[in-house]
Coordinates of C-alpha atoms and ligand atoms in Angstrom, one line a residue:
X129 CA 24.6 -11.5 -8.1
X130 CA 23.2 -8.0 -8.8
X131 CA 21.5 -7.0 -12.0
X132 CA 22.4 -3.5 -13.2
X133 CA 19.7 -1.1 -13.9
X134 CA 16.9 -2.9 -12.0
X135 CA 14.5 -0.6 -10.2
X136 CA 11.6 -1.5 -8.2
X137 CA 8.7 0.4 -6.8
X138 CA 6.9 -0.7 -3.5
X139 CA 3.9 0.4 -1.5
X140 CA 0.6 -0.7 0.2
X141 CA -2.7 -0.4 -1.7
X142 CA -3.5 3.0 -3.0
X143 CA 0.2 4.4 -2.6
X144 CA 0.1 5.9 -6.1
X145 CA 2.7 3.7 -7.5
X146 CA 1.3 3.3 -10.8
X147 CA 1.0 7.0 -11.5
X148 CA 4.2 7.6 -10.2
X149 CA 6.0 5.0 -12.5
X150 CA 4.0 6.6 -15.3
X151 CA 5.6 9.9 -14.5
X152 CA 9.0 8.4 -14.4
X153 CA 8.3 6.8 -17.8
X154 CA 7.4 10.2 -19.3
X155 CA 10.8 11.7 -17.9
X156 CA 12.7 8.9 -19.4
X157 CA 11.1 9.2 -22.7
X158 CA 11.9 13.0 -22.7
X159 CA 15.5 12.2 -21.6
X160 CA 15.6 9.4 -24.4
X161 CA 16.6 6.9 -21.7
X162 CA 16.3 3.2 -22.7
X163 CA 13.9 1.5 -20.3
X164 CA 11.1 -1.0 -19.9
X165 CA 8.2 -1.0 -17.7
X166 CA 6.7 -4.0 -16.2
X167 CA 4.8 -5.3 -13.2
X168 CA 4.5 -8.2 -10.6
X169 CA 2.7 -10.3 -10.5
X170 CA 2.7 -10.3 -14.3
X171 CA 4.7 -8.6 -17.1
X172 CA 4.7 -11.7 -19.4
X173 CA 1.9 -14.1 -20.5
X174 CA 2.7 -16.9 -18.0
X175 CA 3.0 -14.6 -15.0
X176 CA -0.1 -12.5 -16.0
X177 CA -2.0 -15.9 -16.1
X178 CA -0.7 -16.8 -12.5
X179 CA -1.9 -13.2 -11.6
X180 CA -5.3 -14.0 -12.6
X181 CA -5.5 -17.0 -10.5
X182 CA -3.9 -15.3 -7.5
X183 CA -6.3 -12.2 -7.6
X184 CA -9.4 -14.0 -8.7
X185 CA -12.1 -12.9 -6.4
X186 CA -13.5 -16.3 -6.3
X187 CA -10.3 -18.1 -5.0
X188 CA -11.2 -17.5 -1.3
X189 CA -9.9 -21.0 -0.4
X190 CA -6.4 -20.3 -1.5
X191 CA -3.8 -20.9 1.2
X192 CA -1.1 -18.4 2.2
X193 CA 1.5 -21.0 1.3
X194 CA 0.0 -21.5 -2.1
X195 CA -0.3 -17.7 -2.7
X196 CA 3.3 -17.3 -1.7
X197 CA 4.5 -20.1 -4.1
X198 CA 2.4 -18.7 -6.9
X199 CA 3.9 -15.0 -6.5
X200 CA 7.4 -16.7 -6.4
X201 CA 6.8 -18.9 -9.6
X202 CA 5.4 -15.8 -11.5
X203 CA 8.6 -13.9 -10.3
X204 CA 11.1 -16.4 -11.4
X205 CA 9.4 -16.6 -15.0
X206 CA 9.2 -12.8 -15.2
X207 CA 12.9 -12.5 -14.0
X208 CA 14.2 -15.1 -16.5
X209 CA 12.1 -14.2 -19.4
X210 CA 12.0 -10.3 -19.2
X211 CA 13.8 -8.7 -16.4
X212 CA 17.3 -10.1 -16.8
X213 CA 17.6 -10.2 -20.5
X214 CA 16.4 -6.4 -20.8
X215 CA 18.8 -5.4 -18.0
X216 CA 21.5 -7.2 -19.8
X217 CA 20.8 -5.2 -22.9
X218 CA 21.5 -2.2 -20.9
X219 CA 17.8 -1.1 -20.6
X220 CA 16.6 0.4 -17.1
X221 CA 13.9 -2.0 -15.9
X222 CA 11.1 -0.4 -14.1
X223 CA 9.3 -2.9 -12.2
X224 CA 6.1 -2.2 -10.1
X225 CA 6.5 -4.6 -7.0
X226 CA 9.0 -7.5 -6.6
X227 CA 10.4 -9.5 -3.7
X228 CA 9.5 -6.8 -0.9
X229 CA 5.9 -7.3 -1.6
X230 CA 6.2 -10.8 -0.8
X231 CA 8.0 -10.1 2.5
X232 CA 5.4 -7.6 3.5
X233 CA 2.2 -9.2 2.2
X234 CA 2.8 -13.0 2.7
X235 CA 5.7 -12.9 5.1
X236 CA 4.1 -10.5 7.7
X237 CA 0.5 -9.8 6.8
X238 CA -0.5 -13.5 6.0
X239 CA 1.9 -14.5 8.9
X240 CA 4.1 -17.0 7.1
X241 CA 7.2 -15.5 8.5
X242 CA 9.9 -13.6 6.5
X243 CA 12.4 -16.5 6.6
X244 CA 10.0 -18.9 4.9
X245 CA 9.2 -16.3 2.3
X246 CA 12.7 -15.7 1.6
X247 CA 13.3 -19.5 1.4
X248 CA 10.4 -19.8 -1.2
X249 CA 11.9 -16.9 -3.1
X250 CA 15.5 -18.3 -2.8
X251 CA 16.1 -18.2 -6.8
X252 CA 15.1 -14.5 -7.0
X253 CA 17.3 -13.7 -4.0
X254 CA 20.1 -13.9 -6.5
X255 CA 18.7 -11.1 -8.4
X256 CA 17.9 -8.3 -5.9
X257 CA 17.1 -4.9 -7.3
X258 CA 19.8 -2.2 -7.2
X259 CA 17.4 0.4 -6.1
X260 CA 13.9 0.1 -4.6
X261 CA 11.7 3.0 -3.9
X262 CA 9.1 2.5 -1.2
X263 CA 6.2 4.8 -1.1
X264 CA 5.4 5.4 2.6
X265 CA 1.8 6.0 3.0
X266 CA 0.4 5.9 6.4
X267 CA -2.2 2.9 6.8
X268 CA -5.1 5.2 7.9
X269 CA -4.4 7.5 4.8
X270 CA -4.2 4.3 2.5
X271 CA -7.3 2.9 4.1
X272 CA -9.4 6.1 3.4
X273 CA -8.3 6.1 -0.3
X274 CA -9.1 2.3 -0.4
X275 CA -12.6 2.8 0.8
X276 CA -13.2 5.2 -2.0
X277 CA -11.9 2.7 -4.8
X278 CA -14.0 -0.2 -6.3
X279 CA -13.0 -3.6 -4.8
X280 CA -11.5 -5.4 -7.7
X281 CA -9.4 -8.1 -6.7
X282 CA -9.2 -10.7 -3.8
X283 CA -6.5 -8.6 -1.8
X284 CA -8.8 -5.5 -1.9
X285 CA -11.2 -7.4 0.2
X286 CA -8.9 -7.8 3.1
X287 CA -9.4 -6.0 6.4
X288 CA -7.9 -3.1 7.9
X289 CA -5.8 -5.4 10.2
X290 CA -4.2 -7.0 7.0
X291 CA -3.1 -3.6 5.5
X292 CA -1.8 -2.4 8.9
X293 CA 0.4 -5.6 8.8
X294 CA 1.4 -5.1 5.2
X295 CA 2.8 -1.5 6.4
X296 CA 4.5 -3.1 9.3
X297 CA 6.1 -5.8 6.9
X298 CA 7.5 -3.2 4.6
X299 CA 9.3 -1.7 7.4
X300 CA 10.8 -5.1 8.2
X301 CA 12.0 -5.2 4.7
X302 CA 13.6 -1.8 5.0
X303 CA 15.4 -3.0 8.2
X304 CA 16.7 -6.0 6.2
X305 CA 17.7 -4.1 3.2
X306 CA 18.4 -0.4 4.4
X307 CA 20.9 0.4 1.6
X308 CA 18.7 -0.7 -1.4
X309 CA 15.3 0.7 -0.2
X310 CA 14.8 4.3 -0.3
X311 CA 11.8 5.6 1.4
X312 CA 9.5 8.5 -0.1
X313 CA 6.9 10.3 2.1
X314 CA 3.6 9.1 0.1
X315 CA 1.4 11.2 2.5
X316 CA 2.5 14.6 0.8
X317 CA 0.8 15.9 -2.3
X318 CA 1.2 13.6 -5.3
X319 CA 3.4 16.0 -7.2
X320 CA 5.8 16.2 -4.3
X321 CA 5.9 12.5 -4.0
X322 CA 6.7 12.3 -7.9
X323 CA 9.4 15.1 -7.5
X324 CA 11.1 13.2 -4.7
X325 CA 10.9 9.9 -6.6
X326 CA 12.5 11.5 -9.6
X327 CA 15.3 12.9 -7.7
X328 CA 16.3 9.7 -6.3
X329 CA 16.3 8.0 -9.8
X330 CA 18.3 10.6 -11.3
X331 CA 20.9 10.5 -8.6
X332 CA 20.9 6.8 -9.0
X333 CA 21.4 6.9 -12.8
X334 CA 23.9 9.6 -12.5
X335 CA 21.9 12.2 -14.5
Ligands
TMP1426 P1 -1.1 -4.4 -7.8 O1 -2.4 -4.0 -7.2 O2 0.1 -3.5 -7.3 O3 -1.0 -4.7 -9.2 O4 -0.6 -5.9 -7.1 C1 -1.5 -6.8 -6.8 C2 -1.6 -7.4 -5.4 O5 -0.7 -8.5 -5.2 C3 -1.5 -6.4 -4.4 O6 -2.6 -6.6 -3.5 C4 -0.3 -6.8 -3.7 C5 0.0 -8.3 -3.9 N1 1.1 -8.9 -4.0 C6 1.4 -9.8 -2.9 O7 0.7 -10.1 -2.0 N2 2.8 -10.4 -3.1 C7 3.7 -10.2 -3.9 O8 4.8 -10.8 -3.9 C8 3.2 -9.2 -5.1 C9 4.1 -9.1 -6.2 C10 2.0 -8.7 -4.9

């Protein structure tokens, strides 16, 4: 089943997703379009609490399997409690990350395999986004940006190889879902990236 009006944003670390989503929100406010803005892992109390466990810098013992299950658990609660009800009310749901993050990070970068990750997320497979925007930033560009940022969570501590694999993982997700995932060149100046994202969204919602 597809939920109408469910739009997700994907990308590796330092892809500019958060700034881009904030610009889309401003555009929707100006256009008086009804929406909610949310994120994964998180978006609601239970999922934010799961997020704290996953990203806790001290949880170095966490296995890839445990990590994948926790992301999937947070996702299902978020989906049932927030995404589906709001989409059913006719609001556009703008979500920072969703299933494709698990494909890239847990499936490929952590080496669990995409099939296992899809199995773990089998409930969420019934609710794929209508549109996903992937901000494609070359790993070397992202890593340069990451080196300038404070390391705030457990995933920020991963090495270059991990981030290269995340990039590869996203391109595997694009091969699996070529119609749903639209790729935006994230290596351009941010204002151009924002312009491209706005165009895709306006085309999608028919404005
Ligand atoms: P954020 O920094 O975009 O808020 O995302 C938090 C981190 O969680 C980021 O490093 C990506 C990671 N992540 C996964 O590894 N798998 C997932 O399924 C999701 C949603 C996020």
